[in-house]
């Protein structure tokens, strides 16, 4: 548990384990706390770095001005500088995947391996309007739950675990979505992605890249990952049948395995 | 343009063209007006029957008591009786597909061919909660638009037609979702599907059945249509790559062709 | 049953039924006899035209010189001229689909609707070498069966019908693949497709086109049909899950329905 | 480089690196030599064990009697006993995947993690007849190449690398398929799988299992891996779009990453 100062803002981060550094970037509703169960496995072979983006978790809020993903990219650059890390493997999901793509395109030399789950090259009209339905519902916890949560999961997973759903629904609608500080952050984070578009910069990425598409993810559907594969030079794609947008919750063991393997495999000089 | 009395309620229906009868059943936000462009092609070879369900279009409202899809099934049965039609081919999409499945399971002898687009065997927790987000947003036209419309379309289609989206968005948020009579009907229709479950009755369907799955439809994803195929004896399945939930708007020519062909092909006695 | 003279060669063709003309083009191992069960349904709404390509069925052989698909395209053009048909809908499968694509690209005004099953834009190295394994096995009926037949069918279909397989295996290995005239034709037809490549001409096709991809077809896999869709202006694509290369045998009712609907739907002026 | 005696037969095996043991099982046309490029990466974190099955590579031949996969399973059991290894992670592809499944079902306590590429629960009629086309072509190197090699690769990969294909074609048809010892082994190995069927024993597998399906693999198509997933309790599935049967050659980096990650991830006690 530590912080560093990004300009006038405290940024919360955590270091776990030893080995080659592995940075894990959060989805929009997540925080370092969301990775609780993943810390042990992901720090077994690597120095795991968790961080709350601005407006997330225990990091500072940024209510005074509109910002874009570039701000979060800059936070990551400064964090690595603060830690004295020259090159890192990055795994990012959703919003965190988008930040990871922008970072890898802007600072290709700083990225060893890139693992992108449920992200996209840009925010299209569809996703922007979905985002608007989220921000508009932010004042009503139950409405916010119904508007955001089902669509994040595959029907197969969501319907298969009624207890999981019920426990989580109660927790989120009474403990989380009632928290104005949290919700205001979500609204700003959502807006920060409104004009996200890294498509033209993807050609700059030199890191070996793993793209993970979830078959039943309407938010960042497989087509988005196929497009990333076509535009990122040294990339490989896997598709997870029957999985929704929150891959790490629907398939935790697979999520951990994919990251552990791709971040650490010795692939230099491989010729078959 | 005609009506018949279902108990104390006026039901609006339309007959177009001549030939073997073909009944087209609406999705939840649709009405007979939604099929304007489809009337000429679908009545070219058949007597096309359009109908507004209770709480839809020009049919009567039913605000006084909760109801289920069984009510709509009964309306269809009475309509056919009123028209003196003993056996009909039915094409239904979404809510209309669910009603068609229930009808074909309850009255197998009355159905010649069955064509099901974007439907499911039952309403699971996921879809029920999505429905709740819709009904909760019903009082705010823009919020209702953002909550319901993007998810109905594939990102590919929605993002590909900015003018289409803009025109439609303006029309819906100012002319349609502002109409309290319309919106109250939507809320009741949505609730009427909350406990829909025809799974155990699907084995009763004897009609040759075409199931159409749209690859990018999160509301009734392909898995739902695969399940229908497994449970309906004489069924065939096609998958439409890159298409969302509103198949008739995203691929009108294909929608018309699939219905025209499957309703009218002479398949009796076919042995290969 | 009739013939016309294409230069010095007799071409066998058949006309069935009345209505808008519909031309059905054979796969490489087929002949007009292969469509026996399809004649009644496909001639119910159309004048169905069947034809044996050169080196097929009851048409003349062409052992004296190498030829390409252009020869068969020219045969089709002359057949239509002989019949006085100015414009026709064409359904073709595999080799017949390739000829149909070439014909529609060369004579766009002569094609009303185009329905392509299990075809491709060109013969790549993979398919050419597969073809070589076929022609090399042509002298041994059992080896020819094992080399060509399983790969034509999906495992699901092939394994699901042991009697179907056994009956067919016996018939083919004792009655068909033992016929030197038949086998010599197959070898020449296979070679005629070795350098097939219509990719650059696909932009000339103006006919409304239906592309049917079979999910479990390794010979002309779905990717081939996706590519055709991208290159043919007015085209729509459907995917048949679990179906192999011989779509008309694995899903006869669906095959007939798709053709009946797409050839005859009244789509002119459709605006949604 | 070492051997051990399995009854009266020398079995060739190799040990590379240190760490938790990882056994890699060959496809039917492979040998320990086939893994040349994979040894460094796969032995970086594990003690990698390579082995030639009976009738493969540098292991003994078995021409005198018919055998089944049970023989190879017994060889693996004796090899592990010889090495004093109580529990091992196993990655197997195709034939090697089938042996791995049988081994894990027979000796569940001896398997830590199981990684299955391009395998199946049983040999159906389709695959058996394909195998017959292979054994019948075994006497003619070029015919054997054309019959077996294209179908092993996706068209995308095969057509994309003309030099790769040409070099490999020349090498195989002049150096490998001309080797009678090698070819006789292939024929017997192919026959040994004719009656393979582990379906009823899959419920005995307790190892955490990764199933890898290749989208463009007609020999062991994705449906086979979906079935394995349904029958193996603790299994996860990934699908590789556009990849053929020889996954390790078409996607070597991904093959290595998937094995490295799944074999070594610390997943014990994971609860999300």
CSV table of N, CA, C and O in Angstrom, one decimal, chain D residues 3-97:
chain,number,residue,atom,x,y,z
D,3,UNK,N,17.2,-43.6,-22.8
D,3,UNK,CA,16.2,-44.6,-23.1
D,3,UNK,C,15.9,-45.4,-21.9
D,3,UNK,O,16.6,-45.4,-20.9
D,4,UNK,N,14.7,-46.0,-21.8
D,4,UNK,CA,14.4,-46.9,-20.8
D,4,UNK,C,13.7,-48.1,-21.5
D,4,UNK,O,13.3,-48.0,-22.6
D,5,UNK,N,13.8,-49.2,-20.8
D,5,UNK,CA,13.2,-50.5,-21.4
D,5,UNK,C,11.7,-50.6,-21.0
D,5,UNK,O,11.4,-50.7,-19.8
D,6,UNK,N,10.9,-50.6,-22.0
D,6,UNK,CA,9.5,-50.9,-21.7
D,6,UNK,C,9.3,-52.4,-22.2
D,6,UNK,O,9.3,-52.6,-23.4
D,7,UNK,N,9.2,-53.3,-21.3
D,7,UNK,CA,9.3,-54.7,-21.6
D,7,UNK,C,10.5,-54.9,-22.5
D,7,UNK,O,11.6,-54.5,-22.1
D,8,UNK,N,10.3,-55.5,-23.7
D,8,UNK,CA,11.5,-55.7,-24.6
D,8,UNK,C,11.8,-54.5,-25.5
D,8,UNK,O,12.6,-54.7,-26.5
D,9,UNK,N,11.2,-53.4,-25.3
D,9,UNK,CA,11.4,-52.3,-26.2
D,9,UNK,C,12.1,-51.1,-25.6
D,9,UNK,O,11.8,-50.7,-24.5
D,10,UNK,N,13.0,-50.5,-26.4
D,10,UNK,CA,13.7,-49.3,-26.0
D,10,UNK,C,12.8,-48.1,-26.3
D,10,UNK,O,12.2,-48.0,-27.4
D,11,UNK,N,12.6,-47.3,-25.3
D,11,UNK,CA,11.8,-46.1,-25.4
D,11,UNK,C,12.7,-44.9,-25.3
D,11,UNK,O,13.4,-44.7,-24.3
D,12,UNK,N,12.7,-44.0,-26.3
D,12,UNK,CA,13.5,-42.8,-26.3
D,12,UNK,C,12.9,-41.7,-25.6
D,12,UNK,O,11.7,-41.4,-25.9
D,13,UNK,N,13.6,-41.1,-24.6
D,13,UNK,CA,13.0,-39.9,-24.0
D,13,UNK,C,14.1,-38.9,-23.7
D,13,UNK,O,15.3,-39.2,-23.9
D,14,UNK,N,13.7,-37.6,-23.4
D,14,UNK,CA,14.6,-36.6,-23.1
D,14,UNK,C,14.1,-35.7,-22.0
D,14,UNK,O,12.9,-35.5,-21.8
D,15,UNK,N,15.1,-35.3,-21.2
D,15,UNK,CA,14.8,-34.3,-20.1
D,15,UNK,C,15.5,-33.0,-20.3
D,15,UNK,O,16.7,-33.0,-20.7
D,16,UNK,N,14.8,-31.9,-20.1
D,16,UNK,CA,15.4,-30.6,-20.3
D,16,UNK,C,14.9,-29.7,-19.2
D,16,UNK,O,13.7,-29.6,-18.9
D,17,UNK,N,15.9,-29.0,-18.6
D,17,UNK,CA,15.5,-28.0,-17.6
D,17,UNK,C,15.1,-28.5,-16.3
D,17,UNK,O,15.2,-29.8,-16.0
D,18,UNK,N,14.7,-27.6,-15.4
D,18,UNK,CA,14.4,-28.0,-14.0
D,18,UNK,C,13.1,-27.3,-13.6
D,18,UNK,O,12.7,-26.3,-14.2
D,19,UNK,N,12.4,-27.9,-12.7
D,19,UNK,CA,11.2,-27.4,-12.2
D,19,UNK,C,10.1,-28.4,-12.1
D,19,UNK,O,10.4,-29.6,-12.3
D,20,UNK,N,8.9,-28.0,-12.0
D,20,UNK,CA,7.8,-29.0,-11.9
D,20,UNK,C,7.8,-29.7,-13.3
D,20,UNK,O,7.9,-29.1,-14.3
D,21,UNK,N,7.6,-31.1,-13.3
D,21,UNK,CA,7.7,-31.8,-14.5
D,21,UNK,C,6.5,-31.5,-15.5
D,21,UNK,O,5.4,-31.4,-15.0
D,22,UNK,N,6.8,-31.4,-16.7
D,22,UNK,CA,5.9,-31.1,-17.8
D,22,UNK,C,6.1,-32.1,-18.9
D,22,UNK,O,7.2,-32.1,-19.6
D,23,UNK,N,5.2,-33.0,-19.2
D,23,UNK,CA,5.3,-34.0,-20.2
D,23,UNK,C,4.6,-33.5,-21.5
D,23,UNK,O,3.4,-33.1,-21.4
D,24,UNK,N,5.3,-33.6,-22.6
D,24,UNK,CA,4.7,-33.2,-23.9
D,24,UNK,C,4.5,-34.4,-24.8
D,24,UNK,O,5.5,-35.1,-25.0
D,25,UNK,N,3.3,-34.6,-25.2
D,25,UNK,CA,3.0,-35.8,-26.0
D,25,UNK,C,2.8,-35.5,-27.5
D,25,UNK,O,2.0,-34.7,-27.8
D,26,UNK,N,3.5,-36.2,-28.3
D,26,UNK,CA,3.5,-36.0,-29.8
D,26,UNK,C,2.2,-36.3,-30.5
D,26,UNK,O,1.5,-37.3,-30.2
D,27,UNK,N,2.0,-35.6,-31.6
D,27,UNK,CA,1.0,-36.0,-32.6
D,27,UNK,C,1.6,-37.1,-33.4
D,27,UNK,O,2.8,-37.5,-33.3
D,28,UNK,N,0.7,-37.7,-34.2
D,28,UNK,CA,1.0,-39.0,-34.9
D,28,UNK,C,2.3,-38.9,-35.8
D,28,UNK,O,3.0,-39.9,-35.8
D,29,UNK,N,2.5,-37.8,-36.5
D,29,UNK,CA,3.6,-37.8,-37.4
D,29,UNK,C,4.8,-37.1,-36.8
D,29,UNK,O,5.8,-36.9,-37.5
D,30,UNK,N,4.7,-36.9,-35.5
D,30,UNK,CA,5.8,-36.1,-34.9
D,30,UNK,C,6.8,-37.1,-34.1
D,30,UNK,O,6.6,-38.3,-34.1
D,31,UNK,N,7.8,-36.5,-33.6
D,31,UNK,CA,8.7,-37.2,-32.7
D,31,UNK,C,9.4,-36.2,-31.8
D,31,UNK,O,9.1,-35.0,-31.9
D,32,UNK,N,10.2,-36.6,-30.9
D,32,UNK,CA,10.9,-35.6,-30.0
D,32,UNK,C,11.6,-34.5,-30.9
D,32,UNK,O,11.7,-33.4,-30.4
D,33,UNK,N,12.1,-34.9,-32.1
D,33,UNK,CA,12.8,-33.9,-32.9
D,33,UNK,C,11.8,-32.8,-33.3
D,33,UNK,O,12.3,-31.6,-33.6
D,34,UNK,N,10.6,-33.0,-33.4
D,34,UNK,CA,9.6,-32.0,-33.8
D,34,UNK,C,9.6,-30.8,-32.9
D,34,UNK,O,9.1,-29.7,-33.2
D,35,UNK,N,10.0,-31.0,-31.6
D,35,UNK,CA,9.9,-30.0,-30.6
D,35,UNK,C,11.1,-29.2,-30.5
D,35,UNK,O,11.3,-28.4,-29.5
D,36,UNK,N,12.0,-29.3,-31.4
D,36,UNK,CA,13.3,-28.6,-31.3
D,36,UNK,C,13.2,-27.2,-30.9
D,36,UNK,O,13.9,-26.7,-29.9
D,37,UNK,N,12.4,-26.4,-31.5
D,37,UNK,CA,12.3,-25.0,-31.2
D,37,UNK,C,11.5,-24.7,-29.9
D,37,UNK,O,11.6,-23.6,-29.4
D,38,UNK,N,10.8,-25.7,-29.4
D,38,UNK,CA,10.0,-25.5,-28.2
D,38,UNK,C,10.8,-25.8,-26.9
D,38,UNK,O,10.3,-25.6,-25.8
D,39,UNK,N,11.9,-26.5,-27.0
D,39,UNK,CA,12.6,-27.0,-25.8
D,39,UNK,C,13.0,-25.8,-24.9
D,39,UNK,O,12.8,-25.8,-23.7
D,40,UNK,N,13.7,-24.8,-25.5
D,40,UNK,CA,14.1,-23.7,-24.7
D,40,UNK,C,13.0,-23.0,-23.9
D,40,UNK,O,13.0,-22.9,-22.7
D,41,UNK,N,11.9,-22.6,-24.6
D,41,UNK,CA,10.9,-21.9,-23.9
D,41,UNK,C,10.1,-22.8,-22.9
D,41,UNK,O,9.8,-22.4,-21.8
D,42,UNK,N,9.9,-24.1,-23.3
D,42,UNK,CA,9.1,-24.9,-22.4
D,42,UNK,C,9.9,-25.5,-21.3
D,42,UNK,O,9.4,-26.1,-20.3
D,43,UNK,N,11.3,-25.4,-21.3
D,43,UNK,CA,12.1,-25.9,-20.2
D,43,UNK,C,12.6,-24.8,-19.4
D,43,UNK,O,13.3,-25.0,-18.4
D,44,UNK,N,12.1,-23.5,-19.7
D,44,UNK,CA,12.6,-22.4,-18.9
D,44,UNK,C,12.0,-22.4,-17.5
D,44,UNK,O,12.7,-21.9,-16.5
D,45,UNK,N,10.8,-22.9,-17.3
D,45,UNK,CA,10.2,-22.9,-16.0
D,45,UNK,C,9.9,-24.3,-15.5
D,45,UNK,O,9.3,-24.5,-14.4
D,46,UNK,N,10.1,-25.3,-16.3
D,46,UNK,CA,9.7,-26.7,-15.9
D,46,UNK,C,10.8,-27.7,-16.4
D,46,UNK,O,11.6,-27.4,-17.2
D,47,UNK,N,10.7,-28.8,-15.7
D,47,UNK,CA,11.5,-30.0,-16.3
D,47,UNK,C,10.7,-30.5,-17.4
D,47,UNK,O,9.6,-31.2,-17.2
D,48,UNK,N,11.1,-30.3,-18.6
D,48,UNK,CA,10.4,-30.7,-19.8
D,48,UNK,C,10.7,-32.2,-20.1
D,48,UNK,O,11.9,-32.5,-20.2
D,49,UNK,N,9.7,-33.0,-20.3
D,49,UNK,CA,9.9,-34.4,-20.7
D,49,UNK,C,9.4,-34.6,-22.1
D,49,UNK,O,8.2,-34.4,-22.3
D,50,UNK,N,10.3,-35.0,-23.0
D,50,UNK,CA,9.8,-35.4,-24.3
D,50,UNK,C,10.0,-36.9,-24.4
D,50,UNK,O,10.8,-37.5,-23.8
D,51,UNK,N,9.1,-37.5,-25.3
D,51,UNK,CA,9.2,-39.0,-25.4
D,51,UNK,C,8.7,-39.4,-26.8
D,51,UNK,O,7.8,-38.7,-27.3
D,52,UNK,N,9.3,-40.4,-27.4
D,52,UNK,CA,8.8,-40.9,-28.6
D,52,UNK,C,7.9,-42.1,-28.3
D,52,UNK,O,8.3,-43.0,-27.5
D,53,UNK,N,6.7,-42.1,-28.7
D,53,UNK,CA,5.8,-43.2,-28.5
D,53,UNK,C,6.4,-44.5,-29.2
D,53,UNK,O,7.3,-44.3,-30.1
D,54,UNK,N,5.9,-45.6,-28.9
D,54,UNK,CA,6.3,-46.8,-29.7
D,54,UNK,C,5.9,-46.6,-31.1
D,54,UNK,O,4.8,-46.0,-31.4
D,55,UNK,N,6.8,-46.9,-32.1
D,55,UNK,CA,6.6,-46.7,-33.5
D,55,UNK,C,6.8,-45.3,-33.9
D,55,UNK,O,6.5,-44.9,-35.1
D,56,UNK,N,7.4,-44.5,-33.0
D,56,UNK,CA,7.8,-43.1,-33.4
D,56,UNK,C,9.3,-42.8,-33.2
D,56,UNK,O,9.8,-43.3,-32.2
D,57,UNK,N,9.8,-42.0,-34.0
D,57,UNK,CA,11.2,-41.4,-33.8
D,57,UNK,C,12.2,-42.5,-33.4
D,57,UNK,O,12.4,-43.5,-34.2
D,58,UNK,N,12.9,-42.3,-32.3
D,58,UNK,CA,14.0,-43.2,-31.9
D,58,UNK,C,13.5,-44.3,-31.0
D,58,UNK,O,14.3,-45.0,-30.4
D,59,UNK,N,12.2,-44.5,-30.7
D,59,UNK,CA,11.7,-45.6,-29.9
D,59,UNK,C,11.6,-46.8,-30.8
D,59,UNK,O,11.6,-46.8,-32.0
D,60,UNK,N,11.4,-47.9,-30.1
D,60,UNK,CA,11.3,-49.2,-30.8
D,60,UNK,C,10.0,-49.3,-31.7
D,60,UNK,O,9.0,-48.6,-31.5
D,61,UNK,N,10.1,-50.1,-32.7
D,61,UNK,CA,9.0,-50.4,-33.6
D,61,UNK,C,8.2,-51.6,-33.0
D,61,UNK,O,8.7,-52.3,-32.2
D,62,UNK,N,7.0,-51.7,-33.4
D,62,UNK,CA,6.1,-52.8,-32.9
D,62,UNK,C,5.3,-53.4,-34.0
D,62,UNK,O,4.1,-53.3,-34.1
D,63,UNK,N,6.0,-54.0,-35.0
D,63,UNK,CA,5.3,-54.5,-36.2
D,63,UNK,C,4.5,-55.8,-36.0
D,63,UNK,O,3.8,-56.2,-36.9
D,64,UNK,N,4.7,-56.5,-34.9
D,64,UNK,CA,4.3,-57.8,-34.8
D,64,UNK,C,2.8,-58.0,-34.4
D,64,UNK,O,2.2,-59.1,-34.7
D,65,UNK,N,2.3,-57.0,-33.8
D,65,UNK,CA,0.9,-57.2,-33.4
D,65,UNK,C,0.1,-55.9,-33.3
D,65,UNK,O,0.7,-54.8,-33.1
D,66,UNK,N,-1.2,-55.9,-33.6
D,66,UNK,CA,-2.0,-54.7,-33.5
D,66,UNK,C,-2.0,-54.2,-32.1
D,66,UNK,O,-1.9,-55.1,-31.1
D,67,UNK,N,-2.1,-53.0,-31.9
D,67,UNK,CA,-2.2,-52.4,-30.5
D,67,UNK,C,-3.1,-51.2,-30.5
D,67,UNK,O,-3.5,-50.8,-31.6
D,68,UNK,N,-3.4,-50.7,-29.3
D,68,UNK,CA,-4.3,-49.5,-29.2
D,68,UNK,C,-3.5,-48.5,-28.4
D,68,UNK,O,-2.4,-48.7,-28.0
D,69,UNK,N,-4.2,-47.3,-28.1
D,69,UNK,CA,-3.6,-46.3,-27.3
D,69,UNK,C,-3.3,-46.8,-25.9
D,69,UNK,O,-2.5,-46.1,-25.3
D,70,UNK,N,-3.9,-47.8,-25.5
D,70,UNK,CA,-3.6,-48.3,-24.1
D,70,UNK,C,-2.1,-48.7,-24.0
D,70,UNK,O,-1.6,-48.5,-22.9
D,71,UNK,N,-1.5,-49.2,-25.1
D,71,UNK,CA,-0.1,-49.5,-25.0
D,71,UNK,C,0.7,-48.2,-24.8
D,71,UNK,O,1.6,-48.2,-23.9
D,72,UNK,N,0.4,-47.1,-25.4
D,72,UNK,CA,1.1,-45.9,-25.3
D,72,UNK,C,0.9,-45.3,-23.9
D,72,UNK,O,1.8,-44.8,-23.2
D,73,UNK,N,-0.4,-45.5,-23.4
D,73,UNK,CA,-0.7,-45.0,-22.0
D,73,UNK,C,0.2,-45.8,-21.0
D,73,UNK,O,0.8,-45.2,-20.1
D,74,UNK,N,0.4,-47.1,-21.2
D,74,UNK,CA,1.2,-47.9,-20.4
D,74,UNK,C,2.7,-47.5,-20.4
D,74,UNK,O,3.4,-47.4,-19.4
D,75,UNK,N,3.1,-47.1,-21.6
D,75,UNK,CA,4.5,-46.6,-21.8
D,75,UNK,C,4.7,-45.4,-21.0
D,75,UNK,O,5.7,-45.2,-20.3
D,76,UNK,N,3.7,-44.5,-21.0
D,76,UNK,CA,3.8,-43.2,-20.2
D,76,UNK,C,3.9,-43.5,-18.7
D,76,UNK,O,4.7,-43.0,-18.0
D,77,UNK,N,3.0,-44.4,-18.3
D,77,UNK,CA,3.0,-44.8,-16.9
D,77,UNK,C,4.3,-45.3,-16.5
D,77,UNK,O,4.9,-44.9,-15.4
D,78,UNK,N,4.9,-46.2,-17.3
D,78,UNK,CA,6.2,-46.8,-16.9
D,78,UNK,C,7.3,-45.8,-17.0
D,78,UNK,O,8.3,-45.8,-16.2
D,79,UNK,N,7.3,-44.9,-17.9
D,79,UNK,CA,8.3,-43.8,-18.0
D,79,UNK,C,8.3,-43.0,-16.8
D,79,UNK,O,9.4,-42.7,-16.2
D,80,UNK,N,7.1,-42.6,-16.3
D,80,UNK,CA,7.0,-41.8,-15.1
D,80,UNK,C,7.5,-42.5,-13.9
D,80,UNK,O,8.3,-42.0,-13.0
D,81,UNK,N,7.2,-43.8,-13.9
D,81,UNK,CA,7.7,-44.7,-12.8
D,81,UNK,C,9.2,-44.8,-12.8
D,81,UNK,O,9.9,-44.6,-11.8
D,82,UNK,N,9.8,-45.0,-14.0
D,82,UNK,CA,11.2,-45.0,-14.2
D,82,UNK,C,11.9,-43.7,-13.8
D,82,UNK,O,13.0,-43.7,-13.2
D,83,UNK,N,11.2,-42.6,-14.0
D,83,UNK,CA,11.8,-41.3,-13.6
D,83,UNK,C,11.5,-40.9,-12.2
D,83,UNK,O,12.0,-39.9,-11.7
D,84,UNK,N,10.7,-41.7,-11.5
D,84,UNK,CA,10.3,-41.4,-10.1
D,84,UNK,C,9.4,-40.2,-10.0
D,84,UNK,O,9.5,-39.5,-9.0
D,85,UNK,N,8.6,-40.0,-11.0
D,85,UNK,CA,7.8,-38.8,-10.9
D,85,UNK,C,6.3,-39.2,-10.6
D,85,UNK,O,5.7,-40.0,-11.2
D,86,UNK,N,5.9,-38.7,-9.5
D,86,UNK,CA,4.5,-39.1,-8.9
D,86,UNK,C,3.4,-38.4,-9.6
D,86,UNK,O,2.3,-38.9,-9.7
D,87,UNK,N,3.7,-37.1,-10.0
D,87,UNK,CA,2.6,-36.3,-10.5
D,87,UNK,C,3.2,-35.3,-11.5
D,87,UNK,O,4.2,-34.7,-11.3
D,88,UNK,N,2.5,-35.2,-12.7
D,88,UNK,CA,3.1,-34.4,-13.8
D,88,UNK,C,2.0,-33.6,-14.5
D,88,UNK,O,0.8,-34.0,-14.4
D,89,UNK,N,2.4,-32.5,-15.0
D,89,UNK,CA,1.5,-31.8,-15.9
D,89,UNK,C,1.7,-32.3,-17.4
D,89,UNK,O,2.8,-32.6,-17.7
D,90,UNK,N,0.6,-32.5,-18.1
D,90,UNK,CA,0.8,-33.1,-19.5
D,90,UNK,C,0.1,-32.2,-20.5
D,90,UNK,O,-1.0,-31.7,-20.3
D,91,UNK,N,0.9,-31.9,-21.5
D,91,UNK,CA,0.3,-31.2,-22.7
D,91,UNK,C,0.4,-32.2,-23.9
D,91,UNK,O,1.4,-32.8,-24.1
D,92,UNK,N,-0.7,-32.4,-24.6
D,92,UNK,CA,-0.7,-33.3,-25.7
D,92,UNK,C,-1.5,-32.8,-26.8
D,92,UNK,O,-2.5,-32.1,-26.7
D,93,UNK,N,-1.0,-33.0,-28.0
D,93,UNK,CA,-1.7,-32.6,-29.2
D,93,UNK,C,-2.1,-33.7,-30.1
D,93,UNK,O,-1.3,-34.7,-30.3
D,94,UNK,N,-3.3,-33.7,-30.6
D,94,UNK,CA,-3.9,-34.7,-31.5
D,94,UNK,C,-3.7,-36.1,-30.9
D,94,UNK,O,-4.2,-36.3,-29.8
D,95,UNK,N,-3.0,-37.0,-31.5
D,95,UNK,CA,-2.8,-38.4,-30.9
D,95,UNK,C,-2.3,-38.3,-29.5
D,95,UNK,O,-2.8,-39.0,-28.6
D,96,UNK,N,-1.4,-37.4,-29.3
D,96,UNK,CA,-0.8,-37.2,-28.0
D,96,UNK,C,-1.8,-36.6,-27.0
D,96,UNK,O,-1.8,-36.9,-25.8
D,97,UNK,N,-2.7,-35.9,-27.5
D,97,UNK,CA,-3.8,-35.4,-26.6
D,97,UNK,C,-4.8,-36.5,-26.2
D,97,UNK,O,-5.2,-36.6,-25.1
